[in-house]
mmCIF file of C-alpha atoms in Angstrom:
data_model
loop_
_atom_site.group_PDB
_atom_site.id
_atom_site.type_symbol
_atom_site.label_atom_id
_atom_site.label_comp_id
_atom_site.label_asym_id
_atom_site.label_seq_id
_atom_site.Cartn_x
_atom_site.Cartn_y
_atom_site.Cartn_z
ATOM 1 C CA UNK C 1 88.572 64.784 90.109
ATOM 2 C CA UNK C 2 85.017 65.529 91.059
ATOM 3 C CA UNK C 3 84.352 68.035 93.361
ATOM 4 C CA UNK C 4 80.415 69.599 94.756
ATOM 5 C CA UNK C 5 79.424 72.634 93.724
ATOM 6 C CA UNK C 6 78.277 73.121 96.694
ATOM 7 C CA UNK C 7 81.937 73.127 97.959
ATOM 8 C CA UNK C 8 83.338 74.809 95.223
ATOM 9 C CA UNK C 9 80.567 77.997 96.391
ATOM 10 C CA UNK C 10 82.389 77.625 99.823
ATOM 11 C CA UNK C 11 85.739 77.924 97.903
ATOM 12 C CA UNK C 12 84.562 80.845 96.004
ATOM 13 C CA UNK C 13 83.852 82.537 99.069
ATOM 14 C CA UNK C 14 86.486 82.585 100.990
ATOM 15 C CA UNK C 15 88.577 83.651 98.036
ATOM 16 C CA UNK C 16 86.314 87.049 97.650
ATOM 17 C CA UNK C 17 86.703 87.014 101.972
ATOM 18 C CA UNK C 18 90.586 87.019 101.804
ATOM 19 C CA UNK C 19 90.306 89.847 99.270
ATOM 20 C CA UNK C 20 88.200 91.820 101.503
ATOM 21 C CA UNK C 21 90.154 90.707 104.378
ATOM 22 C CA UNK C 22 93.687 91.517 103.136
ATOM 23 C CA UNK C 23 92.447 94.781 101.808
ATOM 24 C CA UNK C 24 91.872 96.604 105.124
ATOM 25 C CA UNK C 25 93.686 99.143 106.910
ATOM 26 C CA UNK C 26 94.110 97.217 110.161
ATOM 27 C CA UNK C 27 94.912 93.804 108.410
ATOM 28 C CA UNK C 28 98.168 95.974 106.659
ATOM 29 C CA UNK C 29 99.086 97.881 109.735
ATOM 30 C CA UNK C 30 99.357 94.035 111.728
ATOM 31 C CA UNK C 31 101.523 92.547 108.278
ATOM 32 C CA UNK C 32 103.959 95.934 108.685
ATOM 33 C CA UNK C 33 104.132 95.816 112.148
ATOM 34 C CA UNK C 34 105.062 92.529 112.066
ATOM 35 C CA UNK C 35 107.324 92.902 108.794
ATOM 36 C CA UNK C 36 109.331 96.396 109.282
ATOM 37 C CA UNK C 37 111.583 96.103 106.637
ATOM 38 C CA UNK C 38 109.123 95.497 103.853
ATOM 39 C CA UNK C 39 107.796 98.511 101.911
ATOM 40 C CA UNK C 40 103.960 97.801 101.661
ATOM 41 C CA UNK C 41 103.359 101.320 100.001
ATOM 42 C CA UNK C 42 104.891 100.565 96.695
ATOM 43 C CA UNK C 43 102.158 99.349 93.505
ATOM 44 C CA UNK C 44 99.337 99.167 96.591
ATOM 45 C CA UNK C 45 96.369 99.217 93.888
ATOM 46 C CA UNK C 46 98.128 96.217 92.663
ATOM 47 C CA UNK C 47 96.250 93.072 93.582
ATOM 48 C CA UNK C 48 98.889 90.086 91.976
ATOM 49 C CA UNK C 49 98.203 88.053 88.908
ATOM 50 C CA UNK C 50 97.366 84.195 89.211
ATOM 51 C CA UNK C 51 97.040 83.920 93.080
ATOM 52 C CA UNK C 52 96.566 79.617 94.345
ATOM 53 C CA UNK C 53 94.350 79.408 96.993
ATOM 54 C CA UNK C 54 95.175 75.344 97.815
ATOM 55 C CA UNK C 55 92.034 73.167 99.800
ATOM 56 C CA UNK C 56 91.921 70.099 101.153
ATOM 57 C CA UNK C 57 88.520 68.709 100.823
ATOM 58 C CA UNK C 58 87.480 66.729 104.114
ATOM 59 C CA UNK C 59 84.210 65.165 105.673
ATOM 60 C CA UNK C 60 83.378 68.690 106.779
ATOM 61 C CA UNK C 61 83.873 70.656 103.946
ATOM 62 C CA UNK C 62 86.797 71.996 102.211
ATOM 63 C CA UNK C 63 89.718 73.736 104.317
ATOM 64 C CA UNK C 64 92.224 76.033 103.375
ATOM 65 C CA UNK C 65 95.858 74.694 103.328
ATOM 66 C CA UNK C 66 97.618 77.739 102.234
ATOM 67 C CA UNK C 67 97.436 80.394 99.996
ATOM 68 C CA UNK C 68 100.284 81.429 97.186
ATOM 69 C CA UNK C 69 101.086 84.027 95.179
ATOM 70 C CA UNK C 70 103.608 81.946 92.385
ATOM 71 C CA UNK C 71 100.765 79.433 91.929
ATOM 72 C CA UNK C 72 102.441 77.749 88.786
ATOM 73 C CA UNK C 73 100.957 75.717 86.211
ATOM 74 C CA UNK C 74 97.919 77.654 85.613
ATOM 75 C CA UNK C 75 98.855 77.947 81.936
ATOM 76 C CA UNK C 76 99.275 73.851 81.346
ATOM 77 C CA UNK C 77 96.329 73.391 83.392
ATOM 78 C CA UNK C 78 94.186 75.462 81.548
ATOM 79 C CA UNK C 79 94.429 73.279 78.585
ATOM 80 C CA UNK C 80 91.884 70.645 79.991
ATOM 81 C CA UNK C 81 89.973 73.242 82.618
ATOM 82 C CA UNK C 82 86.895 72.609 80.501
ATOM 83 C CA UNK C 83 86.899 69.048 79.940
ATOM 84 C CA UNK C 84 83.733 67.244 80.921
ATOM 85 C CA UNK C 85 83.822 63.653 81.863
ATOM 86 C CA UNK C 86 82.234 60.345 80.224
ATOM 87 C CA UNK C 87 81.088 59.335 83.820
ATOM 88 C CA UNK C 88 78.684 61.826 83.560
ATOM 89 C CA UNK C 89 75.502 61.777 81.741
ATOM 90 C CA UNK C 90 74.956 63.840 78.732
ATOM 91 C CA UNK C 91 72.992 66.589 80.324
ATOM 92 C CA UNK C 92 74.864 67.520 83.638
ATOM 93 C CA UNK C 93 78.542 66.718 80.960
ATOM 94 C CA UNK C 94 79.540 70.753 80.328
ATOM 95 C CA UNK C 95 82.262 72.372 81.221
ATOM 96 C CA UNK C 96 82.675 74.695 83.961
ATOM 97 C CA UNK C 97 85.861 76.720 83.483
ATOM 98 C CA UNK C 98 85.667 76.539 79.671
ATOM 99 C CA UNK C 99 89.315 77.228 77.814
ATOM 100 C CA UNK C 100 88.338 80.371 75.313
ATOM 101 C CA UNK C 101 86.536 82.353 77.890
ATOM 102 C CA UNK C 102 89.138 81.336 80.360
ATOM 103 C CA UNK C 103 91.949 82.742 77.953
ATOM 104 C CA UNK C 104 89.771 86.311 77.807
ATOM 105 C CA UNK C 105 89.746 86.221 81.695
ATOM 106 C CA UNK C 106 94.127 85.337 81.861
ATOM 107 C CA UNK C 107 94.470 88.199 79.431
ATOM 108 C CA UNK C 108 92.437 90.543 81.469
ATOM 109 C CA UNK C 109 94.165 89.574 84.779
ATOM 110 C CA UNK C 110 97.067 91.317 83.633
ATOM 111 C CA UNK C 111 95.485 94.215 81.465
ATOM 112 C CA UNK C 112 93.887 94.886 84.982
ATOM 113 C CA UNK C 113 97.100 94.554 86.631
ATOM 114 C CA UNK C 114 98.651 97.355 84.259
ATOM 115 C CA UNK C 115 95.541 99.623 83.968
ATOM 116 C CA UNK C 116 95.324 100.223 87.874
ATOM 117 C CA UNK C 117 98.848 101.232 88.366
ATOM 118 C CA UNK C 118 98.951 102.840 84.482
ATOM 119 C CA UNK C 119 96.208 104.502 83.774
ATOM 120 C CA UNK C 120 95.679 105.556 79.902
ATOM 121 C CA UNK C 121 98.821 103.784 79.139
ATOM 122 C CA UNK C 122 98.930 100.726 76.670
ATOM 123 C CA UNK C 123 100.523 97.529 77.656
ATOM 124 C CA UNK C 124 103.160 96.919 75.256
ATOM 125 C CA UNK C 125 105.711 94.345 77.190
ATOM 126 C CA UNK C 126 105.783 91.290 79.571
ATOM 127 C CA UNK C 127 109.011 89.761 81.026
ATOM 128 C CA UNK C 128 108.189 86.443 82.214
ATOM 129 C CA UNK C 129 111.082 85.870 85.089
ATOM 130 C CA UNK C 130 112.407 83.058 86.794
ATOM 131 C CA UNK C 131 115.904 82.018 87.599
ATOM 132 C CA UNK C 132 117.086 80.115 84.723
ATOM 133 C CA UNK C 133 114.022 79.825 83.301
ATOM 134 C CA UNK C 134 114.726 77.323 80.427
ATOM 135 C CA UNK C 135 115.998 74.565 83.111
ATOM 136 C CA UNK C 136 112.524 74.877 85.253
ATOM 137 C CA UNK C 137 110.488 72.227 85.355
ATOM 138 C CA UNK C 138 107.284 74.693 84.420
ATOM 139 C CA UNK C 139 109.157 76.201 81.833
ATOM 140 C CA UNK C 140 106.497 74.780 79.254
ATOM 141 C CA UNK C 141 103.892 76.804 81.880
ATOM 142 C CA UNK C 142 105.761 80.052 80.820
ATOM 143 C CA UNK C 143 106.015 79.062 77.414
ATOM 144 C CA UNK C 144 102.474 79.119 77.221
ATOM 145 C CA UNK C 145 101.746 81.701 79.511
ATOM 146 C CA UNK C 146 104.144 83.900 76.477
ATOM 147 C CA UNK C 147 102.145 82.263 73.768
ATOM 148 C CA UNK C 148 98.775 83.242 75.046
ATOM 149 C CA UNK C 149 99.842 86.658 75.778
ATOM 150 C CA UNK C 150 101.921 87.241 72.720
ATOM 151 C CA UNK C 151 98.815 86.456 70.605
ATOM 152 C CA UNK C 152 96.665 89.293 72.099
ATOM 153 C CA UNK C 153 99.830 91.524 71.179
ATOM 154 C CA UNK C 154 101.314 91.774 73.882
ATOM 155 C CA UNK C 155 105.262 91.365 73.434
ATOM 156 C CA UNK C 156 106.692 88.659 76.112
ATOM 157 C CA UNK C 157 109.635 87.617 76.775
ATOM 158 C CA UNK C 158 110.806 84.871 79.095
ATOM 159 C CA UNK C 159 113.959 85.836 80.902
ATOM 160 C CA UNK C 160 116.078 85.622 83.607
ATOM 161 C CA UNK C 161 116.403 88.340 86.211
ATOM 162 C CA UNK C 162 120.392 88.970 85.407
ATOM 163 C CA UNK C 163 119.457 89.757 82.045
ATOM 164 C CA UNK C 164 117.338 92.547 83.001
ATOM 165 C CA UNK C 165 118.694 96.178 83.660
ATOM 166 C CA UNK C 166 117.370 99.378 85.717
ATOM 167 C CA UNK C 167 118.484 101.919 84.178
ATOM 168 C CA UNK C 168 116.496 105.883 83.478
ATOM 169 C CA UNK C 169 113.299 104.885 84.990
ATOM 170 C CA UNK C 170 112.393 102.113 83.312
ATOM 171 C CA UNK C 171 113.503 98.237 83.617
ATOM 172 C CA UNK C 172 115.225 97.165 80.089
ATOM 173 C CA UNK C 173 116.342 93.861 78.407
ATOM 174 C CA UNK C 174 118.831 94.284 76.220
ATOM 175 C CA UNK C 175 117.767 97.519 74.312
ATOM 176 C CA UNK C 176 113.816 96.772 74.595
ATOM 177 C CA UNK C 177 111.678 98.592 77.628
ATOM 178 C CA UNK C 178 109.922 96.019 79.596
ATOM 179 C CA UNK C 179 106.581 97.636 80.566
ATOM 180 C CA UNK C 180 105.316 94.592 83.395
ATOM 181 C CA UNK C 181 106.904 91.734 85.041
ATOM 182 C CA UNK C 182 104.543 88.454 85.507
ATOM 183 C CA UNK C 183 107.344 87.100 88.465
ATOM 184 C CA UNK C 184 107.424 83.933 88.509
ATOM 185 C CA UNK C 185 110.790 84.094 91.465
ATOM 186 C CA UNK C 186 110.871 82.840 94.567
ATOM 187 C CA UNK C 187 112.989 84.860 95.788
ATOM 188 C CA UNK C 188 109.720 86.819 97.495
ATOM 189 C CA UNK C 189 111.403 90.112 98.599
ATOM 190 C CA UNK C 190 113.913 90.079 95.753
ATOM 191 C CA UNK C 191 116.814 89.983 98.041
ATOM 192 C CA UNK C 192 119.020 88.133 96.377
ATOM 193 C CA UNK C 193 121.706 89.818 93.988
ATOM 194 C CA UNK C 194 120.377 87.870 90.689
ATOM 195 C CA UNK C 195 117.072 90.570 91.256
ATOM 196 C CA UNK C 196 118.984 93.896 91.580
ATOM 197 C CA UNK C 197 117.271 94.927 88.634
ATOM 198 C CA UNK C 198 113.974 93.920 89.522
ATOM 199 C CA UNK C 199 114.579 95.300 93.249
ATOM 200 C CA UNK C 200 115.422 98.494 91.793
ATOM 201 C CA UNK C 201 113.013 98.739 89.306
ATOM 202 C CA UNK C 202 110.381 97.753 92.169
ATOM 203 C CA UNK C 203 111.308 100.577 94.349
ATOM 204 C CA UNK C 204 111.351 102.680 91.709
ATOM 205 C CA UNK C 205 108.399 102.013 90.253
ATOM 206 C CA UNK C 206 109.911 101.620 86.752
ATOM 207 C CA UNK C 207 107.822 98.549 85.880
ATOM 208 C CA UNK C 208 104.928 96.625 87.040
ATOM 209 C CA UNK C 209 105.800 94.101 89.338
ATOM 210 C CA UNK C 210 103.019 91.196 90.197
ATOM 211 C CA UNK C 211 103.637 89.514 92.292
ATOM 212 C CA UNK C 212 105.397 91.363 94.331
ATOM 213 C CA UNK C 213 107.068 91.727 97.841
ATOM 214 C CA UNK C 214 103.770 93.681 98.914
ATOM 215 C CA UNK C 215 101.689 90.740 97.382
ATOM 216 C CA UNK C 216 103.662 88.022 99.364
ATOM 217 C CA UNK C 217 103.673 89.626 102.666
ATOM 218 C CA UNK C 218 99.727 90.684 102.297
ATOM 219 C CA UNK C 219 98.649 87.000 100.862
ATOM 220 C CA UNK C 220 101.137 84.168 101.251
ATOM 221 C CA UNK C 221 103.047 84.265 104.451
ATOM 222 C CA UNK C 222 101.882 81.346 106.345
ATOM 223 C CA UNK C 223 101.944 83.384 109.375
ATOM 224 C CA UNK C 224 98.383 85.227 107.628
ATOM 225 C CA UNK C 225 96.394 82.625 108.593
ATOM 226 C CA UNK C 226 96.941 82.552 112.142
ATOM 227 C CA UNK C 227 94.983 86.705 111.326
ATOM 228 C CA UNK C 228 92.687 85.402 108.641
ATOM 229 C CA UNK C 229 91.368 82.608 111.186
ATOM 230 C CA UNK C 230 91.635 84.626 114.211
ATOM 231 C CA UNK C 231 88.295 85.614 116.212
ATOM 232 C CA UNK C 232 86.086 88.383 115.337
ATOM 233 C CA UNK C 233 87.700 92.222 115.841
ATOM 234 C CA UNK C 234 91.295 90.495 115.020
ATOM 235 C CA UNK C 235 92.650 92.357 111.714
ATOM 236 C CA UNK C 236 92.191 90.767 109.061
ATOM 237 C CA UNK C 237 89.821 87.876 110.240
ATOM 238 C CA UNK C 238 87.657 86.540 108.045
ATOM 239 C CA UNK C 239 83.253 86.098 108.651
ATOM 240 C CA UNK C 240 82.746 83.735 111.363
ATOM 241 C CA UNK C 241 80.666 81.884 108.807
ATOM 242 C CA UNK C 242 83.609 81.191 106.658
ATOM 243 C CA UNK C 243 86.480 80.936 109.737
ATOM 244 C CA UNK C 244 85.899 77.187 109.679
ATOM 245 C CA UNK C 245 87.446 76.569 106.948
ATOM 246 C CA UNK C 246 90.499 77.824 108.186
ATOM 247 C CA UNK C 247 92.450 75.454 110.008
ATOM 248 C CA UNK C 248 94.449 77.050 113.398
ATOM 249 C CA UNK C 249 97.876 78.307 112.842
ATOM 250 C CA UNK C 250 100.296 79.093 115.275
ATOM 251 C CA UNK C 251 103.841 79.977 115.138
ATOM 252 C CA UNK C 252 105.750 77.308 116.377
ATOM 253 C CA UNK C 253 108.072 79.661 118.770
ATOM 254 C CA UNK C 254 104.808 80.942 120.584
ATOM 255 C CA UNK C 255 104.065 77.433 122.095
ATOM 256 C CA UNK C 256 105.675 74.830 124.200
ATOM 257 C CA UNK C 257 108.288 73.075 122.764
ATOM 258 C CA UNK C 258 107.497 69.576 124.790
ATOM 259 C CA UNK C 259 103.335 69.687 124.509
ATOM 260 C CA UNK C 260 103.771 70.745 120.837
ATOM 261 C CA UNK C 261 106.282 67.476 120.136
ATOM 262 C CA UNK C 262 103.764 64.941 122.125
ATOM 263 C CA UNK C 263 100.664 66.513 119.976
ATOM 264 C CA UNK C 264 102.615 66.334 116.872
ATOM 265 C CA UNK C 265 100.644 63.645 114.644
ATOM 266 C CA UNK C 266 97.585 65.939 114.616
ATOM 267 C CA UNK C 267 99.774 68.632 113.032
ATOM 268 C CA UNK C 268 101.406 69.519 110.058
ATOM 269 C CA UNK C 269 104.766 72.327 110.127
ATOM 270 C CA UNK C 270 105.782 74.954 107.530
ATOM 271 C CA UNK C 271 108.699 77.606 107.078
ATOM 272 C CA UNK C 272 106.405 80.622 107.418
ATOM 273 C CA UNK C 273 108.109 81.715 104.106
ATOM 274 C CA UNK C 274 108.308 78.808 102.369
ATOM 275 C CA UNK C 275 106.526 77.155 99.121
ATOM 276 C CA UNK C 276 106.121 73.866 96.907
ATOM 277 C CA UNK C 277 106.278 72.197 100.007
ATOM 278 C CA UNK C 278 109.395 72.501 100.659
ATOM 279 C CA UNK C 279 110.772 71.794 104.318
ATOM 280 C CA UNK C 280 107.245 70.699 105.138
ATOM 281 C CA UNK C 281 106.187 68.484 107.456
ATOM 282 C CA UNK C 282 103.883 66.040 108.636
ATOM 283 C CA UNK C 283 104.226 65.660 112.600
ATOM 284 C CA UNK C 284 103.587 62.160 112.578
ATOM 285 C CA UNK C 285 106.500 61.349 110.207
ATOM 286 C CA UNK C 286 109.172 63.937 112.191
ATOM 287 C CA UNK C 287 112.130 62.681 114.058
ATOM 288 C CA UNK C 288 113.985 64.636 116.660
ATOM 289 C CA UNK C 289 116.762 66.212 114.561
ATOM 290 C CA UNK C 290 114.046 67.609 112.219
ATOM 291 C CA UNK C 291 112.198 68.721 114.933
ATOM 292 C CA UNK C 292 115.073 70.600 116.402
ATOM 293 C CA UNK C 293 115.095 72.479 112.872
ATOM 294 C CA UNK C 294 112.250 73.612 113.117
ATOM 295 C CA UNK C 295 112.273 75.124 116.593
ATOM 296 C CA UNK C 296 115.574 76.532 115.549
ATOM 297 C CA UNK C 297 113.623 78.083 112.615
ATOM 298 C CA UNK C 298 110.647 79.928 111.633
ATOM 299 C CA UNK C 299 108.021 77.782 111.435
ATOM 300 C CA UNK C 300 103.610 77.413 112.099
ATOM 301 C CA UNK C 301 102.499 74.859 113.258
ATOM 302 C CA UNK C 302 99.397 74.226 111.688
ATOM 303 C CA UNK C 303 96.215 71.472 112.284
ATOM 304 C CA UNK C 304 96.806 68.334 109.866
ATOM 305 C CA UNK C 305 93.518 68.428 108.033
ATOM 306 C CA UNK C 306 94.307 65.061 105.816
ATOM 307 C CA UNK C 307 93.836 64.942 102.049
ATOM 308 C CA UNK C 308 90.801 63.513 100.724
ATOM 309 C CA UNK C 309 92.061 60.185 97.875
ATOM 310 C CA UNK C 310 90.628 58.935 94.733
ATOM 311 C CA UNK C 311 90.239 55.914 93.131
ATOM 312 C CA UNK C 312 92.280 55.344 89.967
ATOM 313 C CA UNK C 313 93.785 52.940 87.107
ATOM 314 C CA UNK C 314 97.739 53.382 86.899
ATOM 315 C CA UNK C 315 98.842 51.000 84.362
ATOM 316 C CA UNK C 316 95.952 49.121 84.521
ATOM 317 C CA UNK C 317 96.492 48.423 88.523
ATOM 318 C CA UNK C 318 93.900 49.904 91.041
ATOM 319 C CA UNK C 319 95.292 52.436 93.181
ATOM 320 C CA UNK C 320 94.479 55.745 95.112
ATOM 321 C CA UNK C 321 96.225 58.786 95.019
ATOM 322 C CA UNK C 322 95.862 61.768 97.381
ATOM 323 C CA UNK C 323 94.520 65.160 96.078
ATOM 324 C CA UNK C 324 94.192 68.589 96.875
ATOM 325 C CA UNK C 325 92.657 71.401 95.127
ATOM 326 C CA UNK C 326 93.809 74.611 94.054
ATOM 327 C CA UNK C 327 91.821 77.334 92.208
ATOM 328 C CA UNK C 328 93.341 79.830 90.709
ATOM 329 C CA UNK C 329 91.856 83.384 91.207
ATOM 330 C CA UNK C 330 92.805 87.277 90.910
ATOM 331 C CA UNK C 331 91.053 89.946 92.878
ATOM 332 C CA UNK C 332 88.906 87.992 94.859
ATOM 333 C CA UNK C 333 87.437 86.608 92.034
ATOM 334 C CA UNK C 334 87.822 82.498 91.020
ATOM 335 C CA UNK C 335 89.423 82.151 87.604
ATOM 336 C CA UNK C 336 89.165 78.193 87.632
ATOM 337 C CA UNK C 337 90.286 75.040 89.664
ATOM 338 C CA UNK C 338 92.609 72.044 89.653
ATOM 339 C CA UNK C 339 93.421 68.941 91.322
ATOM 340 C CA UNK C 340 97.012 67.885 92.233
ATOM 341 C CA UNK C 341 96.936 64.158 92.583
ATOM 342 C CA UNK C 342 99.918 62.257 94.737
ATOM 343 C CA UNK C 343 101.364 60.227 97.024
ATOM 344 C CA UNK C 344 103.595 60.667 99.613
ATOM 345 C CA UNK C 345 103.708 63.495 102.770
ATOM 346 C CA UNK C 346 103.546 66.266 100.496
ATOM 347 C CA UNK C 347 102.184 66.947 96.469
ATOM 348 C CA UNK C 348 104.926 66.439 94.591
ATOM 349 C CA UNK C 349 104.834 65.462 89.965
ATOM 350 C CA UNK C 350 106.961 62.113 90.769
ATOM 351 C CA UNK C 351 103.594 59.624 91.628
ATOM 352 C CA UNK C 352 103.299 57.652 88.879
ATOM 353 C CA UNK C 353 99.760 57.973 87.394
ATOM 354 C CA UNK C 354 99.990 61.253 89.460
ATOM 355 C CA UNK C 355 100.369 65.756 88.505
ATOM 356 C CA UNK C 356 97.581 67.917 87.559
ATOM 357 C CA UNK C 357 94.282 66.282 86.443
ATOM 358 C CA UNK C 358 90.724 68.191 85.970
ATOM 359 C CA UNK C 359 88.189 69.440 88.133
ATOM 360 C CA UNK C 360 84.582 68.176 87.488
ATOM 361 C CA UNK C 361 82.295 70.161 89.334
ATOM 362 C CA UNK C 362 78.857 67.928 90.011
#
């Protein structure tokens, strides 16, 4: 997928504004005040390893759909970040995210990670977590994400949150100390009784934790954009140069029920909480049952900016496939970008011809 560099500068810079955004005083106070039962004091140097901000790319310029802190496949992706392309010519054909340099900056994301919160101390082992990990369909993603990690001697394992234990201070599988957790749960807030262990181990700081609850509430609520686009002197908004590309978000119980239905096609609903587009919709395609979910549920309403399509050969046939793009980044800082190619209301890995393909910045 070929994307501008003068849109992947715009993409860079809103990622470094969120940072600086999400990091303020009043931006936290509005996320407690709004979330009272989550802690936000616990691992607050932390800044969560492998964040996804995801763009669509329109007429005007690319516009933030949504911002997560599981961003998955960064790993698999990585593999062919600094591919160039044969429709270039020879000269402007280099990569842009190249894979060795890229593996220094992955490694670093989490050193980082473990040197803010544990100053002096060495980094000895990684639990990679997920719920029945082996049966995920990025399991391979972990696998590598272990690999990489395990070859700059760091120890990783790849485990499931019942096999982890809480236990004098520190968070243990089996009989091994687990130093830092790369959670890869969706269980956000680790309420459910599979992450006692981590829950425990989170509130007692007994192991690093990214991402954590803190990092979900701070970054990928979908209820932050409605501060991170709001006018100047709201918490939390972002430069007025950048608030563009921020599409409005509103929570769907704040406005009324029968204007919201008739202006449905020119939006687009999400579970504030929610991820991988699940329970996501497009207005245009809702009936009246769905809609009653979502006013019975907690839900933004959001302004459909449509995804930009690209030409392709799937078996030979002409077709085109939607896209968006998500770069990967820690800090503020970019580590590298991706397209997700599909068709359908939502991205999904079932198009055929379809999944993660390379960014080709020209």
């Amino acid at each position: 997928m070929f994307l501008s560099r003068a849109d992947y500068q715009q993409m860079a810079q809103l990622v470094e504004a969120v940072a600086q955004s999400t990091a303020s005083a009043p931006y936290e106070a509005a996320i407690q005040a709004r979330n009272p039962g989550i802690d936000l004091t616990r691992q607050r140097a932390s800044r969560s390893v492998l964040m996804g901000f995801d763009f669509h790319v329109s007429s005007d310029g690319p516009r933030l759909i949504e911002i997560n802190t599981n961003a998955g496949a960064a790993f698999l992706a990585k593999q062919f970040a600094g591919v160039g392309s044969d429709c270039l010519p020879g000269a402007a054909n280099r990569p842009d995210f190249a894979e060795p340099g890229l593996d220094d900056r992955l490694v670093s994301m989490f050193l980082d990670e473990w040197n803010t919160l544990r100053p002096g101390d060495p980094l000895r082992t990684v639990a990679i977590v997920d719920d029945n990990p082996e049966n995920q369909y990025l399991y391979p993603d972990m696998l590598l994400a272990a690999e990489l990690l395990t070859a700059r001697g760091i120890r990783t394992r790849i485990v499931d949150p019942l096999a982890l234990d809480c236990r004098d201070g520190r968070l243990w599988h089996g009989n091994e100390i687990i130093d830092m957790v790369y959670n890869r749960l969706t269980d956000f807030q680790l309420e459910a009784d599979s992450s006692r262990a981590l829950r425990q181990a989170y509130r007692d700081d007994a192991a690093v934790i990214s991402p954590s609850p803190r990092h979900h509430a701070l970054y990928a609520d979908k209820r932050n954009l409605m501060l991170l686009g709001g006018v100047e002197g709201q918490p939390g908004a972002v430069p007025a140069a950048l608030r563009a590309m921020i599409p409005q978000t509103q929570p769907v119980g704040a406005i009324e029920p029968e204007a919201t239905w008739k202006a449905r096609k020119t939006l687009f609903f999400k579970p504030s909480g929610g991820y991988g587009s699940r329970a996501a919709y497009r207005g245009s395609k809702l009936t009246r049952q769905v809609w009653k979910n979502i006013l019975e549920g907690d839900y933004v309403a959001q302004d459909f900016v449509p995804p930009a399509d690209r030409g392709l050969l799937v078996d030979g046939v002409p077709a085109r496939l939607k896209y968006d793009v998500r770069l990967y980044a820690y800090a503020g800082k970019p580590l590298f970008a991706v397209a997700r190619m599909y068709s359908g209301q939502t991205t999904n890995f079932r198009t055929p011809g379809g999944g993660l393909a390379p960014v080709i910045l020209v």
